[in-house]
């Protein structure tokens, strides 16, 4: 049994070296009596602009009478007894495994699943349709500079998946030993930078799109070290199965026999969704996020978030981020806010355009951007089949491609004030997007439900910022790849497809995660299910 101390609030300039004294004072003991302690969470409280504070949660073990210490604790923090089970993996199960398991996709869900399978002796084969991350970086830079689009090596496809170029936020709504173990793995794999807040407990840990490739590569090397294999330029094209279960995977490089495949395809593998639908793999349409990306000058965000002492807090904390919600028939909310960031083309198919955002580790761009999205219900998909949401995405992304000059891949943009007034923007505004912009009316690239929610929600957000949210803000769109419009069905306990025994849907593309950490945790838990069911390979 340990003690959990929650909501200990301290000024942001209070050094962490002073934490033991504050913790001991809260518990009514001397610092030498603390025993083992650790920070569980460190979050920034921006509500009082006169004195920004960090809010800490701790966990500690005391050598003495813990219930008595809890009873006499004082101060504003919450103190209680706490017990959390340790991280654990099961012993290998009894079912024979005639072939190596296959992991389809090397995003966070696939990589972490493959790592734990390799660690426990299962020698997985990872199939990645794209290139190694270093080659992918080269192709992305070429595209940003005006070069040709590479259909299998871009912002969405290639080693690391879409997460590699999606800012590197390691936020996760859930907690517990599985989340901690995933963060520990990332930290071991070059994710923790010297002098940066710890990714194990900071409320919004951020690696940056320039740091994530090193993490991805390090995890791949660990998989290989433990007997796994990663095959690049290998696209899964079909599944062979019968009523008894999976028999193998047909790929662009040939057939691979296997009775276990982890389907970690990511949210943009539309060709794979179509193959699964054609083969009758059980899937369900699901709500997904659709909207635009909004961009401000970063100095405006800092002034609004940090208040009159913003210069001091910029030095201590770096550039500010934000989170906003506007209520309505369909709530509008910010998503994947990138402080000191850039707007990028989130493109995985020739003939389509979609936006996203990213920041480098220093977050030192003069711009700040955020997704501004609505959850589109299944009833608004303009169709009733399982792929209706995919076609809705494609419909508006194709229009955006046309408006942006086709293969010029310019971004359709509109000043936020013009959008609210219902008039097209005619002059090109300043924007961080690398391939140029086309001023237009963004209603052309948004479903009516989304356009209405953006129009009604922007003034609400502007009032929250006392008139500074709309001024000089630029909208780019559409933003349609925030989540998958499809869920690949699976059993809650076995984590297998109910229609294909041996097929394990995982991560964002399967509809069970919403970010790097949640996808990685989903991959870990599927690895646990496989280990618990199957014996290791002979």
Coordinates of C-alpha atoms in Angstrom, one line a residue:
X1 CA 0.0 0.0 0.0
X2 CA 1.4 3.4 -0.9
X3 CA 0.2 7.0 -0.4
X4 CA -1.1 9.2 -3.2
X5 CA -0.8 13.0 -2.8
X6 CA -2.9 14.9 -5.4
X7 CA -3.3 18.6 -6.3
X8 CA -0.2 20.0 -4.6
X9 CA -0.1 23.4 -6.3
X10 CA 3.2 25.3 -6.6
X11 CA 4.4 28.4 -8.6
X12 CA 5.9 27.4 -12.0
X13 CA 9.3 28.8 -11.0
X14 CA 9.6 26.6 -7.9
X15 CA 12.5 24.2 -8.6
X16 CA 11.8 20.5 -8.5
X17 CA 14.7 20.2 -6.0
X18 CA 12.3 21.8 -3.4
X19 CA 9.5 19.2 -3.9
X20 CA 10.6 16.9 -1.1
X21 CA 10.3 19.7 1.4
X22 CA 6.8 20.6 0.1
X23 CA 5.7 17.0 0.1
X24 CA 7.0 16.4 3.6
X25 CA 5.3 19.5 4.9
X26 CA 2.0 18.4 3.4
X27 CA 2.3 15.0 5.2
X28 CA 3.5 16.5 8.5
X29 CA 6.8 14.6 8.5
X30 CA 10.4 15.5 8.0
X31 CA 12.0 15.2 4.5
X32 CA 14.3 12.4 5.7
X33 CA 11.2 10.3 6.5
X34 CA 9.8 10.4 2.9
X35 CA 11.2 7.1 1.7
X36 CA 10.7 6.3 -2.0
X37 CA 8.6 8.9 -3.9
X38 CA 7.9 9.8 -7.5
X39 CA 5.9 12.4 -9.5
X40 CA 2.9 10.8 -11.1
X41 CA 1.6 13.9 -12.9
X42 CA 2.7 17.5 -13.4
X43 CA 0.1 19.8 -15.1
X44 CA 0.0 23.5 -15.8
X45 CA -2.8 25.6 -14.3
X46 CA -3.3 28.8 -16.4
X47 CA -6.4 30.1 -14.7
X48 CA -4.7 32.8 -12.5
X49 CA -2.6 34.9 -14.9
X50 CA -1.0 36.7 -12.0
X51 CA 0.7 33.5 -10.8
X52 CA 0.8 30.4 -13.0
X53 CA 1.1 27.2 -11.1
X54 CA 2.1 23.6 -11.6
X55 CA -0.3 21.0 -10.1
X56 CA 1.5 17.9 -8.9
X57 CA 0.4 14.4 -8.0
X58 CA 2.8 12.1 -6.2
X59 CA 3.0 8.5 -5.1
X60 CA 5.3 7.5 -2.2
X61 CA 6.1 4.6 0.2
X62 CA 6.8 5.4 3.8
X63 CA 8.7 3.1 6.2
X64 CA 6.3 3.9 9.0
X65 CA 2.5 3.8 9.7
X66 CA 1.0 5.0 6.4
X67 CA -2.6 5.2 7.6
X68 CA -1.5 7.4 10.5
X69 CA 0.4 9.8 8.1
X70 CA -2.7 10.1 5.9
X71 CA -4.9 10.9 8.9
X72 CA -2.7 13.8 10.0
X73 CA -1.9 15.2 6.6
X74 CA -2.6 18.9 6.3
X75 CA -2.7 21.6 3.6
X76 CA -4.8 21.9 0.4
X77 CA -3.5 18.7 -1.3
X78 CA -5.6 15.5 -1.2
X79 CA -3.8 12.6 0.6
X80 CA -5.1 9.0 0.5
X81 CA -4.0 5.4 0.5
X82 CA -3.4 4.0 -2.9
X83 CA -2.7 0.6 -4.4
X84 CA -2.0 0.0 -8.1
X85 CA -1.2 -3.4 -9.6
X86 CA 2.3 -3.6 -11.2
X87 CA 2.8 -4.0 -14.9
X88 CA 2.8 -7.7 -15.8
X89 CA 2.7 -9.9 -18.9
X90 CA 1.3 -13.5 -18.7
X91 CA 3.2 -16.7 -19.1
X92 CA 3.0 -18.1 -22.7
X93 CA -0.2 -19.9 -23.4
X94 CA -0.7 -23.5 -24.5
X95 CA -2.0 -23.1 -28.1
X96 CA 0.6 -24.1 -30.7
X97 CA 1.9 -21.4 -33.1
X98 CA 3.0 -23.1 -36.4
X99 CA 4.2 -19.8 -38.0
X100 CA 5.6 -16.5 -36.9
X101 CA 3.0 -13.9 -36.1
X102 CA 2.6 -11.1 -38.6
X103 CA 2.1 -7.4 -37.6
X104 CA 0.7 -5.4 -40.5
X105 CA 1.7 -1.7 -40.0
X106 CA 4.6 0.0 -38.2
X107 CA 2.8 2.8 -36.5
X108 CA 2.8 3.0 -32.7
X109 CA 0.2 0.3 -32.2
X110 CA 2.1 -2.1 -34.5
X111 CA 5.6 -1.3 -33.3
X112 CA 4.8 -1.6 -29.6
X113 CA 2.8 -4.8 -30.2
X114 CA 5.7 -6.3 -32.2
X115 CA 8.2 -5.2 -29.5
X116 CA 6.5 -7.0 -26.7
X117 CA 6.0 -10.1 -28.9
X118 CA 9.7 -10.1 -29.8
X119 CA 10.7 -9.5 -26.2
X120 CA 8.8 -12.7 -25.2
X121 CA 10.2 -14.9 -27.9
X122 CA 7.6 -14.8 -30.7
X123 CA 9.8 -13.4 -33.4
X124 CA 7.2 -11.4 -35.2
X125 CA 7.3 -10.3 -38.9
X126 CA 6.4 -6.6 -39.3
X127 CA 5.0 -5.6 -42.7
X128 CA 5.4 -1.9 -43.6
X129 CA 4.1 -0.7 -47.0
X130 CA 6.4 2.3 -47.0
X131 CA 10.0 3.1 -46.5
X132 CA 12.4 3.2 -43.5
X133 CA 12.0 6.4 -41.5
X134 CA 15.2 8.0 -42.8
X135 CA 14.1 7.5 -46.4
X136 CA 10.7 8.8 -45.5
X137 CA 12.1 12.0 -44.1
X138 CA 13.9 12.6 -47.4
X139 CA 10.7 12.0 -49.4
X140 CA 8.6 14.3 -47.1
X141 CA 11.2 17.1 -47.4
X142 CA 11.2 16.7 -51.2
X143 CA 7.4 16.9 -51.3
X144 CA 7.3 20.0 -49.0
X145 CA 9.8 21.7 -51.4
X146 CA 7.4 21.2 -54.3
X147 CA 8.5 17.7 -55.4
X148 CA 6.3 14.8 -56.5
X149 CA 4.0 13.0 -54.1
X150 CA 5.2 9.5 -53.2
X151 CA 2.1 7.2 -52.6
X152 CA 3.9 4.8 -50.2
X153 CA 6.3 7.3 -48.5
X154 CA 4.7 10.4 -47.2
X155 CA 3.2 12.1 -44.1
X156 CA 0.9 9.1 -43.5
X157 CA 2.7 6.0 -44.9
X158 CA 6.1 4.7 -43.9
X159 CA 7.9 3.6 -40.8
X160 CA 6.3 5.0 -37.7
X161 CA 2.9 5.6 -39.4
X162 CA 1.1 8.9 -39.3
X163 CA 2.3 9.5 -35.8
X164 CA 5.9 10.1 -37.0
X165 CA 4.9 13.5 -38.4
X166 CA 2.0 14.4 -36.1
X167 CA 3.8 16.6 -33.6
X168 CA 4.8 13.9 -31.1
X169 CA 2.3 14.5 -28.3
X170 CA 2.3 11.8 -25.8
X171 CA -1.0 12.6 -24.1
X172 CA -3.4 9.9 -23.1
X173 CA -6.7 10.0 -21.2
X174 CA -6.2 6.7 -19.5
X175 CA -3.6 6.0 -16.8
X176 CA -2.1 2.9 -15.1
X177 CA 0.8 0.5 -15.4
X178 CA 0.3 -0.1 -19.2
X179 CA 0.5 3.6 -20.0
X180 CA 3.6 4.0 -17.8
X181 CA 5.3 1.0 -19.4
X182 CA 4.7 2.5 -22.9
X183 CA 6.1 5.8 -21.8
X184 CA 9.1 4.0 -20.3
X185 CA 9.7 2.3 -23.6
X186 CA 9.6 5.6 -25.4
X187 CA 12.0 7.1 -22.9
X188 CA 14.4 4.2 -23.3
X189 CA 14.2 4.7 -27.1
X190 CA 15.6 8.2 -27.2
X191 CA 12.3 9.8 -26.3
X192 CA 13.5 11.6 -23.2
X193 CA 15.5 14.7 -24.0
X194 CA 18.0 16.1 -21.5
X195 CA 16.7 19.3 -19.9
X196 CA 13.1 18.7 -21.0
X197 CA 10.1 17.8 -18.7
X198 CA 9.9 14.1 -18.1
X199 CA 7.6 12.3 -20.5
X200 CA 6.7 9.9 -17.7
X201 CA 4.7 12.5 -15.8
X202 CA 4.4 15.8 -17.6
X203 CA 0.7 16.5 -18.4
X204 CA 1.4 17.2 -22.1
X205 CA 4.7 15.6 -23.0
X206 CA 5.9 16.7 -26.5
X207 CA 8.7 15.1 -28.5
X208 CA 8.5 17.0 -31.8
X209 CA 8.3 15.6 -35.3
X210 CA 12.1 15.8 -35.6
X211 CA 12.6 13.6 -32.5
X212 CA 10.0 10.9 -33.3
X213 CA 12.0 9.3 -36.1
X214 CA 14.8 8.4 -33.7
X215 CA 12.3 6.8 -31.3
X216 CA 10.7 4.8 -34.1
X217 CA 14.1 3.6 -35.4
X218 CA 15.2 2.6 -31.9
X219 CA 12.0 0.6 -31.3
X220 CA 12.5 -1.2 -34.6
X221 CA 16.1 -2.0 -33.7
X222 CA 14.9 -3.5 -30.4
X223 CA 12.4 -5.7 -32.3
X224 CA 15.2 -6.9 -34.5
X225 CA 17.5 -7.5 -31.5
X226 CA 14.9 -9.8 -29.9
X227 CA 14.4 -11.9 -33.1
X228 CA 11.7 -9.9 -34.9
X229 CA 11.9 -8.8 -38.5
X230 CA 10.7 -5.6 -40.3
X231 CA 10.0 -5.8 -44.0
X232 CA 9.7 -2.5 -45.8
X233 CA 8.0 -1.9 -49.2
X234 CA 5.6 -4.8 -48.3
X235 CA 2.0 -3.9 -48.6
X236 CA -0.7 -6.3 -47.2
X237 CA -3.1 -6.9 -50.1
X238 CA -5.3 -9.8 -49.1
X239 CA -6.1 -12.2 -46.2
X240 CA -6.5 -15.9 -46.7
X241 CA -8.8 -17.5 -44.1
X242 CA -11.7 -19.9 -43.6
X243 CA -14.1 -20.7 -40.8
X244 CA -11.3 -22.2 -38.7
X245 CA -9.3 -19.0 -38.9
X246 CA -6.5 -17.1 -40.6
X247 CA -4.2 -19.0 -43.0
X248 CA -1.9 -16.2 -44.2
X249 CA -1.4 -12.8 -45.7
X250 CA -0.9 -12.0 -49.4
X251 CA 1.5 -9.1 -49.8
X252 CA 3.0 -7.1 -52.6
X253 CA 6.1 -9.3 -52.1
X254 CA 4.4 -12.6 -51.9
X255 CA 2.3 -14.8 -49.6
X256 CA 3.2 -15.2 -45.9
X257 CA 1.7 -18.2 -44.1
X258 CA 0.5 -17.3 -40.5
X259 CA -2.3 -18.1 -38.1
X260 CA -1.9 -14.8 -36.2
X261 CA -1.9 -11.4 -37.7
X262 CA -2.1 -8.0 -36.0
X263 CA -4.0 -5.5 -38.1
X264 CA -2.4 -2.1 -37.2
X265 CA -3.0 -0.4 -40.5
X266 CA -3.5 3.2 -39.4
X267 CA -6.5 5.4 -40.2
X268 CA -5.6 6.2 -43.8
X269 CA -5.2 2.7 -45.3
X270 CA -8.3 3.1 -47.4
X271 CA -7.3 0.4 -49.8
X272 CA -7.0 -2.1 -46.9
X273 CA -10.5 -1.1 -45.6
X274 CA -11.9 -1.8 -49.0
X275 CA -10.2 -5.2 -49.1
X276 CA -11.5 -6.1 -45.7
X277 CA -15.0 -5.1 -46.7
X278 CA -14.8 -7.1 -49.9
X279 CA -13.6 -10.2 -47.9
X280 CA -16.4 -9.9 -45.4
X281 CA -14.3 -9.0 -42.3
X282 CA -16.7 -7.6 -39.7
X283 CA -16.5 -3.8 -39.6
X284 CA -18.8 -1.0 -38.3
X285 CA -19.0 2.6 -39.4
X286 CA -18.1 5.0 -36.5
X287 CA -18.2 8.7 -35.8
X288 CA -15.1 10.6 -36.7
X289 CA -13.7 14.1 -36.5
X290 CA -13.9 16.5 -39.4
X291 CA -13.1 20.3 -39.6
X292 CA -10.4 22.7 -40.4
X293 CA -7.0 23.8 -39.0
X294 CA -6.7 27.3 -37.5
X295 CA -3.5 29.3 -37.4
X296 CA -2.4 32.2 -35.3
X297 CA 0.8 34.1 -34.6
X298 CA 2.4 32.3 -31.6
X299 CA 2.9 35.6 -29.9
X300 CA -0.9 36.1 -29.7
X301 CA -1.4 32.7 -28.1
X302 CA 1.4 33.4 -25.5
X303 CA -0.2 36.8 -24.6
X304 CA -3.7 35.3 -24.2
X305 CA -2.6 32.2 -22.3
X306 CA 0.2 33.6 -20.1
X307 CA -1.3 37.0 -19.4
X308 CA 0.6 40.3 -18.7
X309 CA 3.7 38.4 -17.5
X310 CA 3.9 36.4 -20.7
X311 CA 7.6 37.2 -21.4
X312 CA 8.7 35.7 -18.1
X313 CA 6.6 32.6 -18.6
X314 CA 7.8 32.2 -22.2
X315 CA 11.3 31.9 -20.9
X316 CA 10.3 29.4 -18.2
X317 CA 7.8 27.3 -20.2
X318 CA 8.3 27.9 -23.9
X319 CA 5.5 28.7 -26.2
X320 CA 1.9 28.3 -24.9
X321 CA -0.7 25.9 -26.2
X322 CA -4.5 26.0 -25.7
X323 CA -7.7 23.9 -25.7
X324 CA -11.2 25.3 -26.4
X325 CA -14.7 23.9 -26.8
X326 CA -17.7 25.7 -28.3
X327 CA -21.0 24.2 -27.4
X328 CA -23.8 23.7 -29.9
X329 CA -25.9 21.2 -31.8
X330 CA -22.6 19.6 -32.7
X331 CA -19.7 20.8 -30.4
X332 CA -16.7 22.4 -32.0
X333 CA -13.4 21.6 -30.3
X334 CA -9.7 22.1 -30.7
X335 CA -7.6 19.1 -31.5
X336 CA -3.9 18.4 -31.8
X337 CA -2.8 21.9 -31.0
X338 CA 0.8 22.6 -32.3
X339 CA 2.5 25.4 -30.5
X340 CA 5.4 27.0 -32.5
X341 CA 4.3 24.7 -35.4
X342 CA 3.6 24.3 -39.1
X343 CA 0.6 23.2 -41.1
X344 CA 1.4 20.2 -43.3
X345 CA -0.3 18.2 -46.1
X346 CA -1.8 15.1 -44.7
X347 CA -2.0 13.3 -48.0
X348 CA -1.9 9.5 -48.6
X349 CA -3.6 9.3 -52.1
X350 CA -2.9 11.1 -55.3
X351 CA -5.9 13.4 -56.1
X352 CA -6.8 14.3 -52.6
X353 CA -5.8 17.0 -50.1
X354 CA -6.1 17.2 -46.3
X355 CA -4.4 19.3 -43.6
X356 CA -2.7 18.5 -40.4
X357 CA -0.2 20.2 -38.0
X358 CA 3.2 19.5 -36.5
X359 CA 5.8 21.1 -34.3
X360 CA 9.5 20.4 -33.9
X361 CA 11.0 19.7 -30.5
X362 CA 11.9 23.4 -29.9
X363 CA 8.5 24.7 -30.9
X364 CA 10.2 27.7 -32.3
X365 CA 8.1 28.6 -35.4
X366 CA 6.4 32.0 -35.2
X367 CA 3.1 30.3 -35.9
X368 CA 0.7 28.2 -33.8
X369 CA -2.0 26.0 -35.2
X370 CA -4.7 23.6 -34.0
X371 CA -7.3 21.3 -35.5
X372 CA -10.8 22.7 -35.1
X373 CA -13.1 19.8 -35.5
X374 CA -16.6 18.4 -35.1
X375 CA -17.5 14.8 -34.4
X376 CA -19.6 13.7 -37.5
X377 CA -22.2 11.1 -36.5
X378 CA -22.8 8.0 -38.7
X379 CA -26.2 9.4 -39.6
X380 CA -24.5 12.2 -41.5
X381 CA -22.3 10.0 -43.7
X382 CA -24.4 10.3 -46.9
X383 CA -24.7 6.5 -47.0
X384 CA -25.4 3.4 -44.9
X385 CA -22.6 1.0 -45.9
X386 CA -19.5 0.4 -43.8
X387 CA -17.3 2.6 -46.0
X388 CA -19.7 5.6 -46.2
X389 CA -17.5 7.6 -43.9
X390 CA -14.4 6.9 -46.0
X391 CA -16.3 8.2 -49.1
X392 CA -17.4 11.3 -47.2
X393 CA -13.7 12.1 -46.5
X394 CA -12.7 11.5 -50.1
X395 CA -15.5 13.6 -51.5
X396 CA -14.3 16.8 -49.7
X397 CA -10.6 16.0 -49.9
X398 CA -11.0 15.6 -53.7
X399 CA -12.7 19.1 -53.9
X400 CA -9.8 20.5 -51.8
X401 CA -7.3 19.0 -54.2
X402 CA -9.1 20.7 -57.1
X403 CA -9.3 24.1 -55.4
X404 CA -5.6 23.9 -54.4
X405 CA -4.4 23.6 -58.0
X406 CA -4.3 19.8 -58.4
X407 CA -0.8 18.4 -58.2
X408 CA 0.5 21.8 -57.0
X409 CA -0.9 20.7 -53.6
X410 CA -1.6 24.2 -52.5
X411 CA -3.8 24.5 -49.4
X412 CA -7.3 26.0 -49.6
X413 CA -7.4 28.8 -47.0
X414 CA -9.8 31.5 -45.7
X415 CA -9.5 34.2 -43.1
X416 CA -11.5 33.2 -40.0
X417 CA -13.5 36.4 -40.0
X418 CA -14.4 35.9 -43.6
X419 CA -15.7 32.4 -42.9
X420 CA -17.9 33.7 -40.1
X421 CA -19.2 36.5 -42.4
X422 CA -19.8 34.0 -45.2
X423 CA -17.5 35.7 -47.8
X424 CA -14.6 34.2 -49.7
X425 CA -11.1 35.3 -49.0
X426 CA -9.5 36.8 -52.1
X427 CA -6.0 37.9 -51.0
X428 CA -3.4 35.3 -49.9
X429 CA -2.8 35.5 -46.1
X430 CA 0.4 34.6 -44.4
X431 CA 0.5 30.9 -43.6
X432 CA 3.1 28.3 -42.5
X433 CA 2.0 25.7 -45.1
X434 CA 5.0 24.9 -47.2
X435 CA 3.6 24.6 -50.8
X436 CA 1.6 27.8 -51.0
X437 CA -2.1 28.6 -50.5
X438 CA -5.2 29.3 -52.5
X439 CA -7.6 31.8 -50.9
X440 CA -11.2 30.6 -51.2
X441 CA -14.5 29.8 -49.4
X442 CA -13.8 26.7 -47.2
X443 CA -17.5 25.8 -47.1
X444 CA -16.8 24.0 -50.4
X445 CA -14.6 21.5 -48.6
X446 CA -16.7 20.9 -45.5
X447 CA -19.9 18.9 -44.9
X448 CA -22.8 21.3 -44.1
X449 CA -23.0 20.1 -40.5
X450 CA -19.3 20.9 -40.0
X451 CA -19.4 24.2 -41.7
X452 CA -22.4 25.3 -39.6
X453 CA -20.6 24.2 -36.4
X454 CA -17.4 26.1 -37.3
X455 CA -19.4 29.2 -38.2
X456 CA -21.3 29.1 -34.8
X457 CA -18.4 28.0 -32.7
X458 CA -15.7 30.5 -33.8
X459 CA -17.5 33.6 -32.2
X460 CA -17.8 31.6 -28.9
X461 CA -14.1 30.9 -28.9
X462 CA -13.4 34.6 -29.9
X463 CA -15.3 35.7 -26.8
X464 CA -13.2 33.4 -24.6
X465 CA -10.1 35.1 -25.9
X466 CA -11.6 38.6 -25.6
X467 CA -11.6 39.3 -29.3
X468 CA -8.2 37.8 -30.2
X469 CA -9.2 34.4 -31.5
X470 CA -10.6 35.6 -34.9
X471 CA -8.4 38.6 -35.5
X472 CA -5.8 37.7 -38.2
X473 CA -6.5 33.9 -37.8
X474 CA -6.4 31.8 -40.9
X475 CA -8.3 28.6 -41.6
X476 CA -6.9 25.8 -43.7
X477 CA -8.8 22.7 -44.7
X478 CA -10.2 20.2 -44.7
X479 CA -8.9 18.5 -41.6
X480 CA -10.4 15.0 -42.0
X481 CA -7.8 12.5 -40.7
X482 CA -8.1 13.0 -37.0
X483 CA -9.7 9.6 -36.5
X484 CA -11.0 6.6 -38.4
X485 CA -14.5 6.5 -39.8
X486 CA -14.4 2.7 -39.5
X487 CA -14.1 0.2 -36.6
X488 CA -12.8 -3.2 -37.4
X489 CA -14.8 -5.3 -35.0
X490 CA -13.1 -7.4 -32.3
X491 CA -14.1 -9.4 -29.2
X492 CA -13.5 -7.5 -26.0
X493 CA -11.8 -10.4 -24.2
X494 CA -9.8 -12.2 -26.9
X495 CA -9.2 -9.0 -29.0
X496 CA -9.7 -11.1 -32.1
X497 CA -12.0 -10.4 -35.0
X498 CA -15.3 -12.3 -34.5
X499 CA -15.2 -13.3 -38.2
X500 CA -11.6 -14.3 -38.6
X501 CA -10.0 -16.1 -35.6
X502 CA -6.3 -15.2 -35.4
X503 CA -6.9 -11.6 -36.8
X504 CA -6.2 -8.9 -34.1
X505 CA -7.4 -5.4 -35.1
X506 CA -5.3 -2.7 -33.2
X507 CA -4.9 1.0 -32.9
X508 CA -6.3 4.1 -34.6
X509 CA -7.0 2.4 -37.9
X510 CA -9.0 -0.2 -36.3
X511 CA -11.0 2.4 -34.4
X512 CA -9.7 1.7 -30.8
X513 CA -7.3 4.6 -30.2
X514 CA -6.9 8.3 -30.6
X515 CA -3.2 9.2 -30.5
X516 CA 0.3 7.8 -30.2
X517 CA 0.2 6.6 -26.6
X518 CA -3.3 5.1 -26.8
X519 CA -2.5 3.3 -30.0
X520 CA 0.7 2.0 -28.4
X521 CA -1.1 0.8 -25.3
X522 CA -3.7 -0.9 -27.5
X523 CA -0.8 -2.7 -29.2
X524 CA 0.7 -3.7 -25.9
X525 CA -2.6 -5.2 -24.7
X526 CA -3.0 -7.2 -27.9
X527 CA 0.5 -8.5 -27.5
X528 CA -0.5 -9.6 -24.0
X529 CA -3.5 -11.4 -25.3
X530 CA -1.4 -13.2 -27.9
X531 CA 1.3 -14.2 -25.4
X532 CA -1.4 -15.5 -23.0
X533 CA -3.0 -17.7 -25.7
X534 CA -0.1 -19.0 -27.7
X535 CA 3.1 -20.9 -26.9
X536 CA 6.4 -19.4 -28.1
X537 CA 7.8 -20.6 -31.4
X538 CA 10.1 -23.7 -31.3

